[in-house]
PDB file of C-alpha atoms in Angstrom:
ATOM      1  CA  MET J   1      -7.914 -12.902 -34.162  1.00 66.00           C
ATOM      2  CA  ILE J   2      -7.917 -10.142 -31.535  1.00 75.00           C
ATOM      3  CA  ASP J   3      -4.448  -8.922 -30.590  1.00 76.00           C
ATOM      4  CA  CYS J   4      -4.633  -8.089 -26.865  1.00 84.00           C
ATOM      5  CA  LYS J   5      -1.145  -6.557 -26.849  1.00 87.00           C
ATOM      6  CA  THR J   6      -2.086  -4.144 -29.625  1.00 87.00           C
ATOM      7  CA  ILE J   7      -5.372  -3.238 -27.937  1.00 89.00           C
ATOM      8  CA  TRP J   8      -3.553  -2.487 -24.693  1.00 91.00           C
ATOM      9  CA  LEU J   9      -1.014  -0.347 -26.604  1.00 88.00           C
ATOM     10  CA  CYS J  10      -3.833   1.756 -28.098  1.00 87.00           C
ATOM     11  CA  ALA J  11      -5.311   2.396 -24.667  1.00 90.00           C
ATOM     12  CA  GLN J  12      -1.882   3.279 -23.251  1.00 91.00           C
ATOM     13  CA  LEU J  13      -1.207   5.818 -25.993  1.00 89.00           C
ATOM     14  CA  ASN J  14      -4.361   7.731 -25.106  1.00 91.00           C
ATOM     15  CA  PHE J  15      -3.276   7.940 -21.475  1.00 94.00           C
ATOM     16  CA  LYS J  16       0.145   9.216 -22.508  1.00 91.00           C
ATOM     17  CA  LYS J  17      -1.564  12.100 -24.305  1.00 90.00           C
ATOM     18  CA  TRP J  18      -2.922  13.304 -20.960  1.00 94.00           C
ATOM     19  CA  LYS J  19       0.475  14.855 -20.174  1.00 92.00           C
ATOM     20  CA  ILE J  20       0.087  17.373 -23.002  1.00 90.00           C
ATOM     21  CA  THR J  21      -3.684  17.829 -22.901  1.00 91.00           C
ATOM     22  CA  PRO J  22      -4.770  21.023 -21.088  1.00 93.00           C
ATOM     23  CA  ARG J  23      -8.316  19.667 -20.867  1.00 94.00           C
ATOM     24  CA  ILE J  24      -7.201  16.970 -18.424  1.00 95.00           C
ATOM     25  CA  TYR J  25      -5.546  19.503 -16.106  1.00 95.00           C
ATOM     26  CA  THR J  26      -8.655  21.676 -16.289  1.00 95.00           C
ATOM     27  CA  LEU J  27     -10.799  18.687 -15.322  1.00 95.00           C
ATOM     28  CA  ALA J  28      -8.554  17.930 -12.349  1.00 95.00           C
ATOM     29  CA  VAL J  29      -8.804  21.511 -11.081  1.00 95.00           C
ATOM     30  CA  VAL J  30     -12.582  21.667 -11.542  1.00 95.00           C
ATOM     31  CA  VAL J  31     -13.131  18.306  -9.823  1.00 95.00           C
ATOM     32  CA  GLY J  32     -10.983  19.477  -6.914  1.00 94.00           C
ATOM     33  CA  ALA J  33     -12.903  22.752  -6.673  1.00 93.00           C
ATOM     34  CA  PHE J  34     -16.308  21.062  -6.640  1.00 90.00           C
ATOM     35  CA  SER J  35     -15.134  18.490  -4.098  1.00 92.00           C
ATOM     36  CA  LEU J  36     -14.005  21.346  -1.873  1.00 92.00           C
ATOM     37  CA  TRP J  37     -17.370  23.060  -2.309  1.00 90.00           C
ATOM     38  CA  MET J  38     -19.341  19.875  -1.604  1.00 91.00           C
ATOM     39  CA  PHE J  39     -17.505  18.555   1.443  1.00 93.00           C
ATOM     40  CA  SER J  40     -15.285  21.187   3.095  1.00 91.00           C
ATOM     41  CA  TRP J  41     -18.154  22.151   5.412  1.00 93.00           C
ATOM     42  CA  ILE J  42     -17.936  18.658   6.919  1.00 94.00           C
ATOM     43  CA  ALA J  43     -14.315  19.336   7.869  1.00 92.00           C
ATOM     44  CA  ASP J  44     -15.436  22.662   9.384  1.00 92.00           C
ATOM     45  CA  TYR J  45     -18.072  20.894  11.465  1.00 93.00           C
ATOM     46  CA  SER J  46     -15.567  18.234  12.480  1.00 92.00           C
ATOM     47  CA  ALA J  47     -13.198  20.951  13.694  1.00 92.00           C
ATOM     48  CA  ALA J  48     -16.013  22.721  15.525  1.00 92.00           C
ATOM     49  CA  VAL J  49     -16.998  19.614  17.500  1.00 91.00           C
ATOM     50  CA  ASP J  50     -13.346  18.568  17.884  1.00 91.00           C
ATOM     51  CA  THR J  51     -14.006  15.090  16.460  1.00 92.00           C
ATOM     52  CA  ASP J  52     -12.331  13.585  13.417  1.00 93.00           C
ATOM     53  CA  VAL J  53     -14.560  12.521  10.540  1.00 94.00           C
ATOM     54  CA  SER J  54     -14.342   9.246   8.633  1.00 94.00           C
ATOM     55  CA  PRO J  55     -13.463   9.668   4.934  1.00 94.00           C
ATOM     56  CA  TRP J  56     -16.482   7.840   3.490  1.00 95.00           C
ATOM     57  CA  VAL J  57     -18.329  10.825   2.006  1.00 94.00           C
ATOM     58  CA  PHE J  58     -18.163   9.838  -1.678  1.00 95.00           C
ATOM     59  CA  PRO J  59     -21.631   8.175  -1.627  1.00 93.00           C
ATOM     60  CA  TYR J  60     -23.088  11.648  -1.012  1.00 93.00           C
ATOM     61  CA  LEU J  61     -21.360  13.339  -3.946  1.00 92.00           C
ATOM     62  CA  MET J  62     -24.433  13.021  -6.162  1.00 90.00           C
ATOM     63  CA  SER J  63     -26.940  13.790  -3.419  1.00 86.00           C
ATOM     64  CA  VAL J  64     -27.458  17.347  -4.719  1.00 85.00           C
ATOM     65  CA  PRO J  65     -29.350  17.571  -8.071  1.00 85.00           C
ATOM     66  CA  VAL J  66     -27.019  20.202  -9.542  1.00 86.00           C
ATOM     67  CA  MET J  67     -24.224  17.619  -9.415  1.00 89.00           C
ATOM     68  CA  PHE J  68     -25.906  15.635 -12.199  1.00 90.00           C
ATOM     69  CA  HIS J  69     -25.481  18.615 -14.482  1.00 89.00           C
ATOM     70  CA  ILE J  70     -21.873  19.063 -13.380  1.00 92.00           C
ATOM     71  CA  PHE J  71     -21.138  15.330 -13.634  1.00 94.00           C
ATOM     72  CA  GLY J  72     -22.598  15.092 -17.131  1.00 93.00           C
ATOM     73  CA  CYS J  73     -20.676  18.125 -18.388  1.00 94.00           C
ATOM     74  CA  LEU J  74     -17.344  17.065 -16.854  1.00 95.00           C
ATOM     75  CA  THR J  75     -17.631  13.502 -18.150  1.00 96.00           C
ATOM     76  CA  ALA J  76     -18.531  14.781 -21.615  1.00 95.00           C
ATOM     77  CA  LEU J  77     -15.470  17.029 -21.457  1.00 95.00           C
ATOM     78  CA  LEU J  78     -13.296  14.018 -20.615  1.00 96.00           C
ATOM     79  CA  PHE J  79     -14.472  12.073 -23.671  1.00 95.00           C
ATOM     80  CA  CYS J  80     -15.347  14.939 -26.017  1.00 92.00           C
ATOM     81  CA  ASP J  81     -12.581  14.059 -28.497  1.00 87.00           C
ATOM     82  CA  ALA J  82     -13.885  10.528 -29.152  1.00 86.00           C
ATOM     83  CA  PRO J  83     -13.098   8.469 -31.193  1.00 86.00           C
ATOM     84  CA  PHE J  84      -9.669   9.866 -30.253  1.00 84.00           C
ATOM     85  CA  THR J  85      -8.199  10.068 -33.765  1.00 80.00           C
ATOM     86  CA  ASP J  86      -5.305  12.398 -34.541  1.00 76.00           C
ATOM     87  CA  ASN J  87      -2.454  12.814 -37.013  1.00 75.00           C
ATOM     88  CA  HIS J  88      -0.699   9.730 -35.612  1.00 73.00           C
ATOM     89  CA  THR J  89      -3.660   7.393 -36.094  1.00 75.00           C
ATOM     90  CA  PRO J  90      -2.910   6.450 -39.762  1.00 74.00           C
ATOM     91  CA  PHE J  91       0.562   5.270 -38.728  1.00 74.00           C
ATOM     92  CA  LEU J  92      -0.983   3.021 -36.068  1.00 75.00           C
ATOM     93  CA  MET J  93      -3.485   1.649 -38.569  1.00 75.00           C
ATOM     94  CA  ILE J  94      -0.642   0.449 -40.785  1.00 75.00           C
ATOM     95  CA  ARG J  95       0.447  -1.917 -38.009  1.00 77.00           C
ATOM     96  CA  MET J  96      -2.920  -3.085 -36.679  1.00 78.00           C
ATOM     97  CA  SER J  97      -6.484  -3.802 -37.728  1.00 83.00           C
ATOM     98  CA  LYS J  98      -9.199  -1.187 -37.433  1.00 85.00           C
ATOM     99  CA  ARG J  99     -11.092  -3.553 -35.147  1.00 89.00           C
ATOM    100  CA  ASP J 100      -8.231  -3.807 -32.669  1.00 89.00           C
ATOM    101  CA  TRP J 101      -7.771  -0.048 -32.743  1.00 88.00           C
ATOM    102  CA  ALA J 102     -11.475   0.555 -32.016  1.00 90.00           C
ATOM    103  CA  ILE J 103     -11.491  -1.985 -29.184  1.00 93.00           C
ATOM    104  CA  GLY J 104      -8.419  -0.243 -27.773  1.00 92.00           C
ATOM    105  CA  GLN J 105     -10.288   3.059 -27.702  1.00 94.00           C
ATOM    106  CA  LEU J 106     -13.201   1.435 -25.889  1.00 96.00           C
ATOM    107  CA  LEU J 107     -10.801  -0.134 -23.390  1.00 96.00           C
ATOM    108  CA  TYR J 108      -9.357   3.333 -22.847  1.00 96.00           C
ATOM    109  CA  ILE J 109     -12.851   4.666 -22.064  1.00 97.00           C
ATOM    110  CA  VAL J 110     -13.364   1.961 -19.425  1.00 97.00           C
ATOM    111  CA  LEU J 111      -9.980   2.606 -17.812  1.00 97.00           C
ATOM    112  CA  ALA J 112     -10.214   6.400 -18.074  1.00 97.00           C
ATOM    113  CA  ALA J 113     -13.637   6.283 -16.411  1.00 97.00           C
ATOM    114  CA  PHE J 114     -12.096   4.236 -13.585  1.00 98.00           C
ATOM    115  CA  VAL J 115      -9.296   6.784 -13.078  1.00 97.00           C
ATOM    116  CA  TYR J 116     -11.857   9.595 -13.276  1.00 97.00           C
ATOM    117  CA  THR J 117     -14.013   7.941 -10.602  1.00 97.00           C
ATOM    118  CA  ALA J 118     -11.003   7.204  -8.411  1.00 97.00           C
ATOM    119  CA  PHE J 119      -9.917  10.845  -8.638  1.00 97.00           C
ATOM    120  CA  PHE J 120     -13.375  12.033  -7.546  1.00 96.00           C
ATOM    121  CA  THR J 121     -13.205   9.580  -4.642  1.00 96.00           C
ATOM    122  CA  LEU J 122      -9.715  10.661  -3.630  1.00 96.00           C
ATOM    123  CA  MET J 123     -10.580  14.363  -3.752  1.00 96.00           C
ATOM    124  CA  SER J 124     -13.663  13.808  -1.581  1.00 94.00           C
ATOM    125  CA  MET J 125     -11.281  12.447   1.080  1.00 94.00           C
ATOM    126  CA  LEU J 126      -8.493  14.981   0.680  1.00 94.00           C
ATOM    127  CA  VAL J 127     -10.759  17.978   1.246  1.00 93.00           C
ATOM    128  CA  LEU J 128     -11.459  16.657   4.763  1.00 93.00           C
ATOM    129  CA  ILE J 129      -7.797  16.987   5.790  1.00 90.00           C
ATOM    130  CA  PRO J 130      -6.663  17.601   8.531  1.00 89.00           C
ATOM    131  CA  ASN J 131      -9.862  16.511  10.276  1.00 90.00           C
ATOM    132  CA  VAL J 132     -10.088  13.070   8.708  1.00 90.00           C
ATOM    133  CA  LYS J 133      -9.455   9.755  10.428  1.00 90.00           C
ATOM    134  CA  PHE J 134      -9.692   6.389   8.726  1.00 89.00           C
ATOM    135  CA  SER J 135     -12.226   4.009  10.202  1.00 86.00           C
ATOM    136  CA  SER J 136     -14.303   1.104   8.901  1.00 87.00           C
ATOM    137  CA  ASP J 137     -17.428   2.753  10.329  1.00 91.00           C
ATOM    138  CA  TRP J 138     -19.372   5.852   9.258  1.00 93.00           C
ATOM    139  CA  GLY J 139     -18.123   7.611  12.358  1.00 90.00           C
ATOM    140  CA  THR J 140     -19.751   9.935  14.859  1.00 91.00           C
ATOM    141  CA  VAL J 141     -19.578  13.075  12.727  1.00 92.00           C
ATOM    142  CA  LEU J 142     -21.400  11.691   9.674  1.00 93.00           C
ATOM    143  CA  LYS J 143     -24.017   9.956  11.836  1.00 92.00           C
ATOM    144  CA  THR J 144     -24.652  13.148  13.784  1.00 91.00           C
ATOM    145  CA  ILE J 145     -25.062  15.172  10.592  1.00 91.00           C
ATOM    146  CA  ALA J 146     -27.434  12.561   9.155  1.00 89.00           C
ATOM    147  CA  PHE J 147     -29.686  12.183  12.198  1.00 89.00           C
ATOM    148  CA  ASN J 148     -29.370  15.574  13.887  1.00 87.00           C
ATOM    149  CA  ARG J 149     -29.320  18.422  11.375  1.00 80.00           C
ATOM    150  CA  GLY J 150     -29.900  20.930  14.131  1.00 82.00           C
ATOM    151  CA  SER J 151     -26.313  20.421  15.276  1.00 86.00           C
ATOM    152  CA  LEU J 152     -25.128  22.215  12.105  1.00 89.00           C
ATOM    153  CA  ASN J 153     -27.182  25.300  12.931  1.00 87.00           C
ATOM    154  CA  LYS J 154     -25.500  25.502  16.299  1.00 86.00           C
ATOM    155  CA  TYR J 155     -22.201  26.254  14.549  1.00 87.00           C
ATOM    156  CA  ASN J 156     -23.716  28.250  11.643  1.00 89.00           C
ATOM    157  CA  ILE J 157     -22.596  25.665   9.099  1.00 89.00           C
ATOM    158  CA  THR J 158     -24.479  25.332   5.820  1.00 88.00           C
ATOM    159  CA  PRO J 159     -24.493  21.815   4.312  1.00 88.00           C
ATOM    160  CA  TYR J 160     -23.895  21.529   0.557  1.00 87.00           C
ATOM    161  CA  ALA J 161     -24.388  17.775   0.369  1.00 87.00           C
ATOM    162  CA  GLU J 162     -27.259  15.648   1.607  1.00 86.00           C
ATOM    163  CA  ILE J 163     -25.787  13.270   4.187  1.00 88.00           C
ATOM    164  CA  GLY J 164     -28.836  11.036   4.132  1.00 78.00           C
ATOM    165  CA  SER J 165     -29.800   8.815   7.021  1.00 72.00           C
ATOM    166  CA  PRO J 166     -31.340   6.059   4.802  1.00 81.00           C
ATOM    167  CA  VAL J 167     -27.947   5.206   3.294  1.00 86.00           C
ATOM    168  CA  ILE J 168     -26.294   5.112   6.717  1.00 90.00           C
ATOM    169  CA  THR J 169     -29.141   2.988   8.069  1.00 88.00           C
ATOM    170  CA  MET J 170     -29.163   0.466   5.213  1.00 88.00           C
ATOM    171  CA  PHE J 171     -25.452   0.167   4.458  1.00 91.00           C
ATOM    172  CA  SER J 172     -22.146  -0.021   6.230  1.00 92.00           C
ATOM    173  CA  ALA J 173     -19.548   2.509   5.150  1.00 93.00           C
ATOM    174  CA  LEU J 174     -17.305   0.315   2.999  1.00 94.00           C
ATOM    175  CA  PRO J 175     -20.121  -1.438   1.062  1.00 94.00           C
ATOM    176  CA  ALA J 176     -21.698   1.960   0.380  1.00 94.00           C
ATOM    177  CA  MET J 177     -18.365   3.253  -0.915  1.00 96.00           C
ATOM    178  CA  LEU J 178     -17.903   0.261  -3.220  1.00 96.00           C
ATOM    179  CA  ILE J 179     -21.469   0.450  -4.555  1.00 96.00           C
ATOM    180  CA  SER J 180     -21.219   4.203  -5.145  1.00 95.00           C
ATOM    181  CA  PHE J 181     -17.838   3.802  -6.837  1.00 97.00           C
ATOM    182  CA  GLY J 182     -19.187   1.075  -9.107  1.00 97.00           C
ATOM    183  CA  LEU J 183     -22.299   3.020 -10.094  1.00 97.00           C
ATOM    184  CA  PHE J 184     -20.353   6.223 -10.778  1.00 97.00           C
ATOM    185  CA  TRP J 185     -17.797   4.292 -12.835  1.00 97.00           C
ATOM    186  CA  LEU J 186     -20.432   2.428 -14.859  1.00 97.00           C
ATOM    187  CA  VAL J 187     -22.372   5.589 -15.696  1.00 97.00           C
ATOM    188  CA  SER J 188     -19.119   7.332 -16.664  1.00 97.00           C
ATOM    189  CA  VAL J 189     -18.338   4.442 -19.035  1.00 98.00           C
ATOM    190  CA  PHE J 190     -21.872   4.718 -20.428  1.00 97.00           C
ATOM    191  CA  ILE J 191     -21.388   8.416 -21.226  1.00 97.00           C
ATOM    192  CA  GLY J 192     -17.979   7.774 -22.785  1.00 96.00           C
ATOM    193  CA  VAL J 193     -19.216   4.918 -24.981  1.00 97.00           C
ATOM    194  CA  LEU J 194     -22.330   6.927 -25.876  1.00 97.00           C
ATOM    195  CA  ILE J 195     -20.175   9.792 -27.175  1.00 96.00           C
ATOM    196  CA  PHE J 196     -17.803   7.383 -28.934  1.00 95.00           C
ATOM    197  CA  SER J 197     -20.530   5.402 -30.684  1.00 95.00           C
ATOM    198  CA  PHE J 198     -22.565   8.425 -31.781  1.00 95.00           C
ATOM    199  CA  GLN J 199     -19.532  10.206 -33.162  1.00 93.00           C
ATOM    200  CA  VAL J 200     -18.423   7.083 -35.034  1.00 91.00           C
ATOM    201  CA  VAL J 201     -21.862   6.182 -36.394  1.00 92.00           C
ATOM    202  CA  ILE J 202     -23.353   9.648 -36.992  1.00 91.00           C
ATOM    203  CA  GLY J 203     -20.490  12.148 -36.896  1.00 85.00           C
ATOM    204  CA  ARG J 204     -18.718  14.799 -34.867  1.00 82.00           C
ATOM    205  CA  LEU J 205     -20.677  16.600 -32.132  1.00 87.00           C
ATOM    206  CA  SER J 206     -23.544  14.084 -32.284  1.00 93.00           C
ATOM    207  CA  GLY J 207     -22.136  12.263 -29.249  1.00 92.00           C
ATOM    208  CA  LEU J 208     -21.860  15.457 -27.246  1.00 94.00           C
ATOM    209  CA  ILE J 209     -25.446  16.346 -28.168  1.00 94.00           C
ATOM    210  CA  ALA J 210     -26.626  12.902 -27.017  1.00 94.00           C
ATOM    211  CA  ALA J 211     -24.697  13.236 -23.749  1.00 94.00           C
ATOM    212  CA  GLY J 212     -26.159  16.718 -23.293  1.00 94.00           C
ATOM    213  CA  ILE J 213     -29.687  15.361 -23.731  1.00 94.00           C
ATOM    214  CA  PHE J 214     -29.160  12.703 -21.061  1.00 93.00           C
ATOM    215  CA  THR J 215     -27.608  15.320 -18.771  1.00 92.00           C
ATOM    216  CA  PHE J 216     -30.667  17.531 -19.223  1.00 92.00           C
ATOM    217  CA  ILE J 217     -32.992  14.592 -18.530  1.00 90.00           C
ATOM    218  CA  SER J 218     -31.165  13.786 -15.289  1.00 88.00           C
ATOM    219  CA  TYR J 219     -31.557  17.345 -14.014  1.00 83.00           C
ATOM    220  CA  PHE J 220     -35.109  17.712 -15.364  1.00 85.00           C
ATOM    221  CA  SER J 221     -36.241  14.441 -13.769  1.00 85.00           C
ATOM    222  CA  VAL J 222     -35.405  15.609 -10.243  1.00 80.00           C
ATOM    223  CA  TYR J 223     -37.677  18.639 -10.480  1.00 77.00           C
ATOM    224  CA  ALA J 224     -40.321  19.042 -13.189  1.00 69.00           C
ATOM    225  CA  GLY J 225     -40.014  15.465 -14.403  1.00 68.00           C
ATOM    226  CA  GLN J 226     -40.749  13.943 -11.022  1.00 67.00           C
ATOM    227  CA  MET J 227     -43.711  16.275 -10.462  1.00 64.00           C
ATOM    228  CA  ALA J 228     -45.166  15.518 -13.912  1.00 65.00           C
ATOM    229  CA  TYR J 229     -44.472  11.792 -14.223  1.00 72.00           C
ATOM    230  CA  GLY J 230     -43.586  10.657 -10.723  1.00 70.00           C
ATOM    231  CA  ARG J 231     -40.491   8.649  -9.878  1.00 74.00           C
ATOM    232  CA  VAL J 232     -41.026   6.455 -12.935  1.00 79.00           C
ATOM    233  CA  ILE J 233     -39.071   9.137 -14.834  1.00 84.00           C
ATOM    234  CA  TYR J 234     -35.884   7.735 -13.315  1.00 88.00           C
ATOM    235  CA  TYR J 235     -36.294   4.562 -15.388  1.00 90.00           C
ATOM    236  CA  VAL J 236     -35.198   6.540 -18.480  1.00 89.00           C
ATOM    237  CA  SER J 237     -32.511   8.669 -16.829  1.00 91.00           C
ATOM    238  CA  PRO J 238     -29.220   6.714 -16.670  1.00 94.00           C
ATOM    239  CA  LEU J 239     -27.207   9.567 -15.166  1.00 94.00           C
ATOM    240  CA  ASN J 240     -29.374   9.478 -12.041  1.00 93.00           C
ATOM    241  CA  TRP J 241     -28.273   5.883 -11.489  1.00 94.00           C
ATOM    242  CA  SER J 242     -24.812   7.149 -10.557  1.00 94.00           C
ATOM    243  CA  SER J 243     -26.309   7.968  -7.152  1.00 91.00           C
ATOM    244  CA  MET J 244     -27.549   5.480  -4.576  1.00 91.00           C
ATOM    245  CA  PHE J 245     -30.263   8.005  -3.701  1.00 88.00           C
ATOM    246  CA  TYR J 246     -32.127   7.432  -6.987  1.00 89.00           C
ATOM    247  CA  LEU J 247     -32.322   3.643  -6.907  1.00 91.00           C
ATOM    248  CA  ASP J 248     -34.903   1.482  -5.171  1.00 89.00           C
ATOM    249  CA  TRP J 249     -33.077  -0.528  -2.508  1.00 86.00           C
ATOM    250  CA  GLY J 250     -36.247  -1.605  -0.724  1.00 79.00           C
ATOM    251  CA  GLY J 251     -38.040  -3.316  -3.620  1.00 74.00           C
ATOM    252  CA  ALA J 252     -41.003  -0.916  -3.663  1.00 71.00           C
ATOM    253  CA  GLY J 253     -40.840  -0.538  -7.442  1.00 71.00           C
ATOM    254  CA  GLN J 254     -41.260   3.235  -7.463  1.00 78.00           C
ATOM    255  CA  MET J 255     -37.736   3.765  -8.808  1.00 86.00           C
ATOM    256  CA  PRO J 256     -35.299   1.598 -10.796  1.00 91.00           C
ATOM    257  CA  SER J 257     -33.803  -1.263  -8.852  1.00 92.00           C
ATOM    258  CA  PRO J 258     -30.000  -1.608  -8.702  1.00 93.00           C
ATOM    259  CA  ALA J 259     -30.276  -4.755 -10.856  1.00 94.00           C
ATOM    260  CA  TYR J 260     -32.296  -2.863 -13.474  1.00 94.00           C
ATOM    261  CA  ALA J 261     -29.824   0.036 -13.565  1.00 95.00           C
ATOM    262  CA  VAL J 262     -26.720  -2.135 -13.848  1.00 96.00           C
ATOM    263  CA  SER J 263     -28.324  -4.408 -16.459  1.00 97.00           C
ATOM    264  CA  VAL J 264     -29.510  -1.566 -18.676  1.00 97.00           C
ATOM    265  CA  LEU J 265     -26.162   0.225 -18.458  1.00 97.00           C
ATOM    266  CA  ALA J 266     -24.159  -2.937 -19.194  1.00 97.00           C
ATOM    267  CA  VAL J 267     -26.358  -3.986 -22.134  1.00 97.00           C
ATOM    268  CA  SER J 268     -26.356  -0.447 -23.553  1.00 97.00           C
ATOM    269  CA  ILE J 269     -22.569  -0.219 -23.317  1.00 97.00           C
ATOM    270  CA  LEU J 270     -22.178  -3.609 -25.002  1.00 97.00           C
ATOM    271  CA  LEU J 271     -24.621  -2.826 -27.843  1.00 97.00           C
ATOM    272  CA  MET J 272     -23.188   0.635 -28.528  1.00 96.00           C
ATOM    273  CA  SER J 273     -19.640  -0.733 -28.449  1.00 96.00           C
ATOM    274  CA  THR J 274     -20.473  -3.522 -30.892  1.00 96.00           C
ATOM    275  CA  LEU J 275     -22.286  -1.168 -33.271  1.00 95.00           C
ATOM    276  CA  SER J 276     -19.487   1.396 -33.223  1.00 94.00           C
ATOM    277  CA  ILE J 277     -16.827  -1.266 -33.946  1.00 93.00           C
ATOM    278  CA  ILE J 278     -18.825  -2.648 -36.890  1.00 93.00           C
ATOM    279  CA  VAL J 279     -19.430   0.807 -38.377  1.00 91.00           C
ATOM    280  CA  PHE J 280     -15.852   1.962 -37.793  1.00 87.00           C
ATOM    281  CA  CYS J 281     -14.433  -1.098 -39.549  1.00 84.00           C
ATOM    282  CA  ARG J 282     -16.632  -0.520 -42.607  1.00 83.00           C
ATOM    283  CA  ARG J 283     -15.994   3.205 -43.026  1.00 72.00           C
ATOM    284  CA  ASP J 284     -13.060   5.212 -44.223  1.00 66.00           C
ATOM    285  CA  MET J 285     -11.222   7.038 -41.473  1.00 59.00           C
ATOM    286  CA  ASN J 286     -11.903  10.716 -40.865  1.00 55.00           C
ATOM    287  CA  ILE J 287      -8.833  12.120 -39.119  1.00 50.00           C
ATOM    288  CA  GLN J 288      -9.208  15.257 -37.008  1.00 50.00           C
ATOM    289  CA  ARG J 289      -6.154  17.463 -36.775  1.00 46.00           C
ATOM    290  CA  GLY J 290      -4.957  19.013 -33.526  1.00 43.00           C
TER     291      GLY J 290
END
């Protein structure tokens, strides 16, 4: 019988460790720095034209290929200590089953990925202060940048994110935000579970190597991969699915459809989670100190 209270306790304990984990503070600083680099120019343009900008810029976070490399590395850093064992783990095992403990770690990955995604979203908004104004629409500034790039040259502003007109044309601001948030979250969970399962089934560092391979594929696919194999390369590059720009919203079939991406990610997460729980329950624990 699964003990939901115990599973929730395991997830909570991992979050409590964030207070004394320098890696988490480093992640927060790096995410803030990259958000500033990606979107501060929008605030500069907003100030130049004396018009407030709406805060819905998160869908364009992954519009620049280098962000896949950054995203993969930062997410791997967040979950690099999977399966999250330490000197206190044996004392927890005395009071609970190994299965409940493992499920608790997987629940932590899902929740940590949500917090991670929410922090990225929040930082993308904060860097626009004081030129941001909440609105349910894309707003004049983002529409002007998307459809009239020449206006940036007028003020000598260099864009570091691709504010693409197709997204603005096909989606309203709030649906685009929700879709982007969901995709980013799901891919983050995929990376976390990938690291967890590999390091449980194979051993330490194997999960980071697997995450590194997928990170390389995501960056490779945008350049050499696309030239060599066409857009079909995106069918085997899950990290690219964190961006709306690399999914086929029109049904042309040249790139993965949203349904394909979500289905593959969900099934992969479920299979890896199940395998890692089975293996973890059958093996002796290997506790990492520190």
